[in-house]
Coordinates of C-alpha atoms in Angstrom, one line a residue:
L712 CA -14.9 -13.2 -52.6
G713 CA -14.6 -9.5 -53.7
H714 CA -12.2 -8.9 -50.8
M715 CA -10.0 -11.9 -51.9
L716 CA -10.1 -10.8 -55.5
S717 CA -9.0 -7.2 -54.6
D718 CA -6.2 -8.6 -52.5
Q719 CA -4.9 -10.5 -55.5
V720 CA -5.1 -7.5 -57.8
F721 CA -3.6 -5.2 -55.1
S722 CA -0.7 -7.5 -54.5
C723 CA 0.0 -8.0 -58.2
C724 CA 0.0 -4.2 -58.8
V725 CA 2.4 -3.6 -55.9
W726 CA 4.7 -6.4 -56.9
R727 CA 5.0 -5.2 -60.4
R728 CA 5.8 -1.7 -59.5
G729 CA 8.3 -2.6 -56.7
G730 CA 6.2 -1.0 -54.0
S731 CA 6.7 -1.9 -50.3
N732 CA 5.4 -0.8 -46.9
Q733 CA 7.7 2.1 -46.8
N734 CA 7.5 5.0 -44.4
T735 CA 8.4 8.7 -44.7
E736 CA 12.0 7.9 -44.1
G737 CA 12.2 6.3 -47.6
M738 CA 10.8 9.4 -49.4
T739 CA 12.7 11.6 -51.6
E740 CA 13.3 15.3 -50.7
S741 CA 10.6 16.5 -53.1
E742 CA 8.1 14.0 -51.6
I743 CA 8.9 15.2 -48.1
Q744 CA 8.6 18.8 -49.2
K745 CA 5.0 18.5 -50.4
M746 CA 3.8 16.6 -47.3
P747 CA 1.6 18.7 -45.0
P748 CA 2.1 18.7 -41.2
S749 CA 0.8 15.5 -39.6
R750 CA -1.5 16.8 -36.9
T751 CA -4.9 15.4 -37.6
R752 CA -6.3 12.6 -35.4
W753 CA -8.8 9.9 -36.3
W754 CA -11.8 11.6 -34.8
Q755 CA -11.1 14.8 -36.8
V756 CA -11.0 12.7 -40.0
T757 CA -14.4 11.3 -39.0
L758 CA -15.7 14.8 -39.0
Y759 CA -14.3 15.4 -42.4
I760 CA -16.0 12.3 -43.8
I761 CA -19.4 13.2 -42.2
N762 CA -19.3 16.8 -43.5
D763 CA -18.3 15.7 -47.0
A764 CA -20.8 12.9 -47.3
V765 CA -23.8 14.6 -45.7
G766 CA -24.6 17.3 -48.2
S767 CA -27.6 18.5 -50.1
W768 CA -27.8 15.4 -52.2
L769 CA -28.2 13.1 -49.2
V770 CA -30.5 15.4 -47.2
Y771 CA -32.7 16.6 -50.0
F772 CA -32.8 13.8 -52.6
S773 CA -32.3 10.4 -50.8
P774 CA -36.1 10.0 -50.6
I775 CA -36.1 9.6 -54.4
L776 CA -34.9 6.0 -53.8
L777 CA -37.9 5.2 -51.7
G778 CA -40.1 7.0 -54.3
M779 CA -38.8 4.8 -57.0
W780 CA -38.3 1.4 -55.2
G781 CA -40.7 1.5 -52.3
W782 CA -40.0 1.1 -48.6
V783 CA -38.2 -2.2 -48.5
L784 CA -36.0 -2.1 -51.6
G785 CA -35.4 1.6 -51.2
I786 CA -34.1 1.4 -47.6
L787 CA -32.1 -1.7 -48.5
I788 CA -30.3 0.0 -51.4
L789 CA -29.8 3.1 -49.2
I790 CA -28.0 1.0 -46.6
L791 CA -26.0 -1.3 -48.8
M792 CA -24.5 1.4 -51.0
W793 CA -22.7 3.0 -48.0
P794 CA -20.4 0.0 -47.2
L795 CA -19.3 0.1 -50.9
N796 CA -18.1 3.6 -50.3
L797 CA -16.4 2.6 -47.1
Y798 CA -14.6 -0.2 -48.9
T799 CA -13.3 1.9 -51.7
A800 CA -11.9 4.4 -49.2
H801 CA -10.3 1.5 -47.3
L802 CA -8.6 0.4 -50.6
L803 CA -7.2 3.9 -51.1
W804 CA -5.9 3.8 -47.5
R805 CA -4.1 0.5 -48.3
C806 CA -2.6 2.0 -51.5
R807 CA -1.4 5.0 -49.4
N808 CA 0.3 2.6 -47.0
V809 CA 2.4 1.3 -49.9
F810 CA 3.0 4.7 -51.4
P811 CA 3.1 7.1 -48.4
G812 CA 4.0 10.0 -50.7
A813 CA 0.6 9.8 -52.4
I814 CA -1.4 12.7 -50.9
S815 CA -3.8 12.8 -53.9
I816 CA -5.3 10.4 -56.5
G817 CA -3.0 12.0 -59.1
D818 CA 0.0 11.2 -57.0
L819 CA -1.2 7.6 -56.6
V820 CA -1.7 7.2 -60.3
F821 CA 1.9 8.3 -60.9
Y822 CA 3.4 5.9 -58.3
V823 CA 1.4 3.0 -59.8
T824 CA 2.0 3.8 -63.5
R825 CA 5.2 5.9 -63.4
S826 CA 3.7 7.9 -66.2
P827 CA 3.6 11.7 -65.9
A828 CA 0.9 11.8 -68.6
A829 CA -1.4 9.5 -66.6
M830 CA -0.7 11.6 -63.5
Y831 CA -1.8 14.8 -65.3
I832 CA -4.9 13.2 -66.7
A833 CA -5.8 11.9 -63.3
F834 CA -5.3 15.4 -61.8
F835 CA -7.5 16.9 -64.5
F836 CA -10.5 14.6 -64.0
V837 CA -10.3 14.4 -60.2
N838 CA -10.0 18.2 -59.8
L839 CA -12.8 18.6 -62.4
C840 CA -14.9 16.3 -60.2
I841 CA -14.1 18.3 -57.1
L842 CA -14.8 21.5 -58.9
M843 CA -18.2 20.3 -60.2
T844 CA -19.1 19.1 -56.7
L845 CA -18.0 22.4 -55.2
S846 CA -20.1 24.4 -57.7
S847 CA -23.1 22.2 -56.9
Q848 CA -22.6 22.8 -53.2
M849 CA -22.3 26.6 -53.8
G850 CA -25.4 26.5 -55.9
T851 CA -27.3 24.8 -53.0
A852 CA -26.0 27.4 -50.5
A853 CA -27.1 30.2 -52.9
Q854 CA -30.6 28.6 -53.3
N855 CA -30.9 28.5 -49.6
I856 CA -30.3 32.2 -49.5
Y857 CA -32.6 32.7 -52.4
W858 CA -35.4 30.9 -50.4
F859 CA -35.4 33.8 -47.9
F860 CA -36.3 36.4 -50.5
S861 CA -38.5 34.4 -52.9
E862 CA -41.7 34.9 -50.9
R863 CA -41.1 38.3 -49.3
H864 CA -39.9 40.0 -52.4
G865 CA -41.7 37.9 -55.0
L866 CA -38.6 36.8 -56.8
S867 CA -39.2 34.2 -59.5
Q868 CA -36.9 31.3 -60.2
G869 CA -33.6 32.6 -61.5
Q870 CA -33.9 36.3 -60.5
C871 CA -30.8 37.5 -58.6
Y872 CA -29.5 33.9 -58.4
I873 CA -26.1 34.9 -59.8
A874 CA -25.9 37.6 -57.1
F875 CA -26.5 35.0 -54.4
V876 CA -23.8 32.7 -55.9
G877 CA -21.5 35.7 -55.8
I878 CA -22.2 36.3 -52.2
V879 CA -21.4 32.6 -51.4
A880 CA -18.1 32.9 -53.4
C881 CA -17.1 36.1 -51.5
A882 CA -17.8 34.3 -48.2
L883 CA -15.6 31.4 -49.3
L884 CA -12.6 33.4 -50.6
P885 CA -11.1 34.4 -47.2
L886 CA -11.8 30.9 -45.7
T887 CA -10.0 29.3 -48.7
Q888 CA -6.8 31.0 -47.4
I889 CA -6.7 28.4 -44.6
R890 CA -3.8 26.2 -45.6
Y891 CA -4.5 22.9 -43.9
L892 CA -7.6 20.7 -43.3
H893 CA -6.4 20.3 -39.7
Q894 CA -7.4 24.0 -39.1
L895 CA -11.0 23.2 -40.0
T896 CA -11.8 21.2 -36.9
L897 CA -13.9 23.9 -35.2
I898 CA -15.7 24.6 -38.5
N899 CA -16.4 20.9 -38.9
I900 CA -18.0 20.7 -35.5
V901 CA -20.1 23.8 -36.2
N902 CA -21.1 22.3 -39.5
I903 CA -22.3 19.0 -38.0
A904 CA -24.2 20.8 -35.3
C905 CA -26.0 23.0 -37.8
M906 CA -26.8 20.0 -40.0
L907 CA -28.4 18.2 -37.0
V908 CA -30.4 21.3 -36.1
F909 CA -31.7 21.5 -39.7
I910 CA -32.7 17.9 -39.7
A911 CA -34.5 18.2 -36.3
I912 CA -36.5 21.2 -37.4
S913 CA -37.3 19.7 -40.7
V914 CA -38.7 16.5 -39.1
Y915 CA -40.6 18.6 -36.6
V916 CA -42.2 20.8 -39.2
M917 CA -43.2 17.9 -41.4
A918 CA -44.7 16.0 -38.4
T919 CA -46.6 19.1 -37.3
N920 CA -48.0 19.8 -40.8
G921 CA -49.0 16.1 -41.2
R922 CA -49.1 14.2 -44.4
A923 CA -49.6 16.1 -47.6
E924 CA -53.0 15.8 -49.3
G925 CA -53.0 12.8 -51.5
A926 CA -49.6 11.5 -50.3
V927 CA -49.2 7.8 -51.0
T928 CA -46.2 5.4 -50.7
G929 CA -45.5 2.4 -52.8
I930 CA -44.0 1.2 -56.0
D931 CA -45.6 2.5 -59.2
V932 CA -45.5 -0.4 -61.6
E933 CA -46.2 1.8 -64.6
L934 CA -43.4 4.1 -63.9
M935 CA -41.0 1.2 -63.3
G936 CA -41.6 0.2 -66.9
S937 CA -41.1 3.6 -68.5
D938 CA -38.1 3.8 -70.8
G939 CA -36.0 7.0 -71.1
S940 CA -38.2 9.1 -68.8
K941 CA -37.0 11.1 -65.8
Y942 CA -38.9 8.6 -63.6
D943 CA -36.5 5.7 -64.5
P944 CA -35.8 4.0 -61.2
I945 CA -32.0 4.1 -61.9
I946 CA -32.2 7.8 -61.1
G947 CA -32.5 7.0 -57.4
V948 CA -29.3 5.0 -57.4
E949 CA -27.5 7.7 -59.4
F950 CA -28.6 10.3 -56.8
L951 CA -27.4 8.1 -54.0
F952 CA -24.0 7.5 -55.6
T953 CA -23.6 11.2 -56.0
A954 CA -24.5 11.8 -52.4
Y955 CA -22.3 9.1 -50.8
Y956 CA -18.9 9.4 -52.5
Y957 CA -16.1 11.2 -50.7
Q958 CA -13.1 9.4 -52.0
T959 CA -11.8 12.2 -54.2
I960 CA -10.4 14.1 -51.2
I961 CA -9.7 11.2 -48.8
L962 CA -5.9 10.9 -49.7
E963 CA -5.5 14.6 -48.9
I964 CA -7.1 14.0 -45.5
M965 CA -4.9 10.9 -44.8
G966 CA -1.8 13.0 -45.7
E967 CA -2.4 15.2 -42.6
M968 CA -3.1 12.3 -40.2
K969 CA -0.8 12.0 -37.2
D970 CA -1.2 8.2 -37.4
P971 CA -2.6 7.0 -40.8
A972 CA -3.0 3.5 -39.4
E973 CA -6.1 4.8 -37.5
F974 CA -7.9 5.8 -40.7
P975 CA -10.1 2.6 -40.8
K976 CA -11.4 3.6 -37.4
A977 CA -12.3 7.1 -38.6
N978 CA -13.8 5.6 -41.7
Y979 CA -16.1 3.2 -39.9
W980 CA -17.2 5.7 -37.1
S981 CA -18.7 7.9 -39.8
T982 CA -21.3 5.2 -40.5
P983 CA -23.9 5.9 -37.7
V984 CA -24.2 9.6 -38.6
V985 CA -24.2 9.3 -42.4
L986 CA -26.7 6.4 -42.4
G987 CA -28.7 7.9 -39.6
V988 CA -29.2 11.1 -41.6
A989 CA -30.0 9.2 -44.8
L990 CA -32.6 7.0 -43.2
I991 CA -34.3 9.7 -41.2
M992 CA -34.5 12.3 -44.0
S993 CA -35.5 9.7 -46.7
S994 CA -38.2 7.9 -44.6
V995 CA -39.7 11.0 -43.1
Q996 CA -40.0 12.9 -46.3
Y997 CA -41.2 9.9 -48.2
Y998 CA -44.0 9.3 -45.6
F999 CA -45.2 12.8 -45.2
L1000 CA -44.7 14.2 -48.7
G1001 CA -45.5 11.0 -50.7
E1002 CA -43.9 9.2 -53.6
E1003 CA -45.1 11.6 -56.3
D1004 CA -43.6 14.6 -54.6
E1005 CA -40.2 12.9 -54.2
R1006 CA -40.1 12.1 -57.9
E1007 CA -41.2 15.6 -59.0
D1008 CA -39.2 17.9 -56.7
L1009 CA -35.7 17.7 -58.1
S1010 CA -34.1 21.0 -57.0
P1011 CA -33.2 22.3 -53.6
Q1012 CA -35.7 25.2 -54.0
E1013 CA -38.5 22.7 -54.6
K1014 CA -37.5 20.5 -51.7
L1015 CA -37.5 23.5 -49.3
N1016 CA -40.9 24.5 -50.5
A1017 CA -42.2 21.0 -50.0
I1018 CA -40.7 20.5 -46.6
F1019 CA -41.8 23.8 -45.1
S1020 CA -45.1 24.2 -47.0
P1021 CA -45.1 27.9 -47.8
E1022 CA -48.1 27.6 -50.1
T1023 CA -50.4 25.8 -47.7
R1024 CA -49.5 27.0 -44.1
G1025 CA -46.9 29.7 -44.6
R1026 CA -43.4 29.6 -43.4
P1027 CA -42.9 28.9 -39.7
A1028 CA -40.3 30.9 -37.9
S1029 CA -38.3 27.8 -37.2
S1030 CA -37.9 27.2 -40.9
Y1031 CA -35.7 30.3 -41.2
V1032 CA -33.5 29.0 -38.4
A1033 CA -33.3 25.6 -40.2
I1034 CA -32.3 27.2 -43.5
I1035 CA -29.6 29.4 -41.9
C1036 CA -28.1 26.4 -40.2
F1037 CA -28.1 24.3 -43.4
T1038 CA -26.6 27.3 -45.3
I1039 CA -23.8 27.4 -42.8
H1040 CA -23.3 23.6 -43.2
M1041 CA -23.1 23.9 -47.0
L1042 CA -20.6 26.7 -46.7
G1043 CA -18.5 24.5 -44.5
C1044 CA -18.6 21.7 -47.0
C1045 CA -17.6 24.2 -49.7
V1046 CA -14.6 25.2 -47.6
I1047 CA -13.3 21.7 -47.5
K1048 CA -13.5 21.2 -51.2
S1049 CA -12.0 24.7 -52.0
I1050 CA -9.0 24.1 -49.7
V1051 CA -8.3 20.7 -51.2
L1052 CA -8.7 22.1 -54.8
T1053 CA -6.5 25.2 -54.3
R1054 CA -3.8 23.2 -52.5
S1055 CA -3.8 20.5 -55.2
L1056 CA -3.3 23.2 -57.9
Q1057 CA -0.5 24.8 -55.9
L1058 CA 1.3 21.4 -55.4
L1059 CA 0.9 20.8 -59.1
F1060 CA 2.4 24.1 -60.3
N1061 CA 4.4 25.5 -57.4
P1062 CA 5.1 22.7 -54.9
E1063 CA 8.0 24.6 -53.3
S1064 CA 5.7 27.2 -51.8
A1065 CA 2.9 24.8 -50.6
N1066 CA 4.2 24.5 -47.1
R1067 CA 6.0 27.8 -46.8
V1068 CA 4.7 30.1 -44.1
G1069 CA 3.4 33.4 -45.5
C1070 CA 2.5 32.1 -49.0
L1071 CA -1.1 32.6 -50.1
L1072 CA -2.9 29.8 -51.8
Y1073 CA -3.6 31.8 -55.0

């Protein structure tokens, strides 16, 4: 029913605006000028989606759903919210087929409304969302670095944190000069490999340490009825929505595809990895750490301490390998966001130089 309704709305919108299944041959000179080279294949797009969706929110905080809703409802919500994200990305792909010049949500808003004001408003909010997500990912990478020094040098929460964020920013600056997402294929492969290593080590460490003392699983009826507290069950859904969404940069990725018709295949093939990571990390943490820990530990630093148990058994050597790998993964996620953001700003203010060889992105 939802699919049929969206078809009606979609067709009505296209009919009113005079859209058609046009190709690049029908674009204006300015539209062709802003288009990036079409070199990316569908499997590379799958890597982009995986790297963008599997970040700290999904790895660290997906167990909150189980801590709020229990095993059955938590896993059910965890699974069912992913197809919703797949579907919205699929709708953006269909819109891009009608307006092939739309390589960002701001462009798409302009083609649909023919309003420059609406376009600039869309650019502002979308880029703000990308910037906030980027800052969150940079913060997670900085907290991973912070974790190395917190025990050995006795740093309390907040000490030297700004310095670590600066280190992350300095590492990202030269990588941001990469002009096209197509050039990130090797980085994406390394990112996914590092993410899988982190997950494998995390599961091994938690299984070796055993269940935490007093760890229980189940739905707390009293907390389910609390109003306005941080234990409100809706928090779990909010965390999951923040973890899963990747649509803010999907049009930029489609703009570089060699054959945009293959996007649905790339979109669907990301499902096994994204859901696999979500189910493994949520269920393993929930079982070994317990529901109370999942509701209390709401920062990356607290999650790392809970997983690798520095207070009870000390930090195993493998934990340092895991954190290094996940820091590399988070830096790779930041690179994707930073390239999309800087290129979007360049196309907005100086589109003539966007695809000119030798021009820096800032």
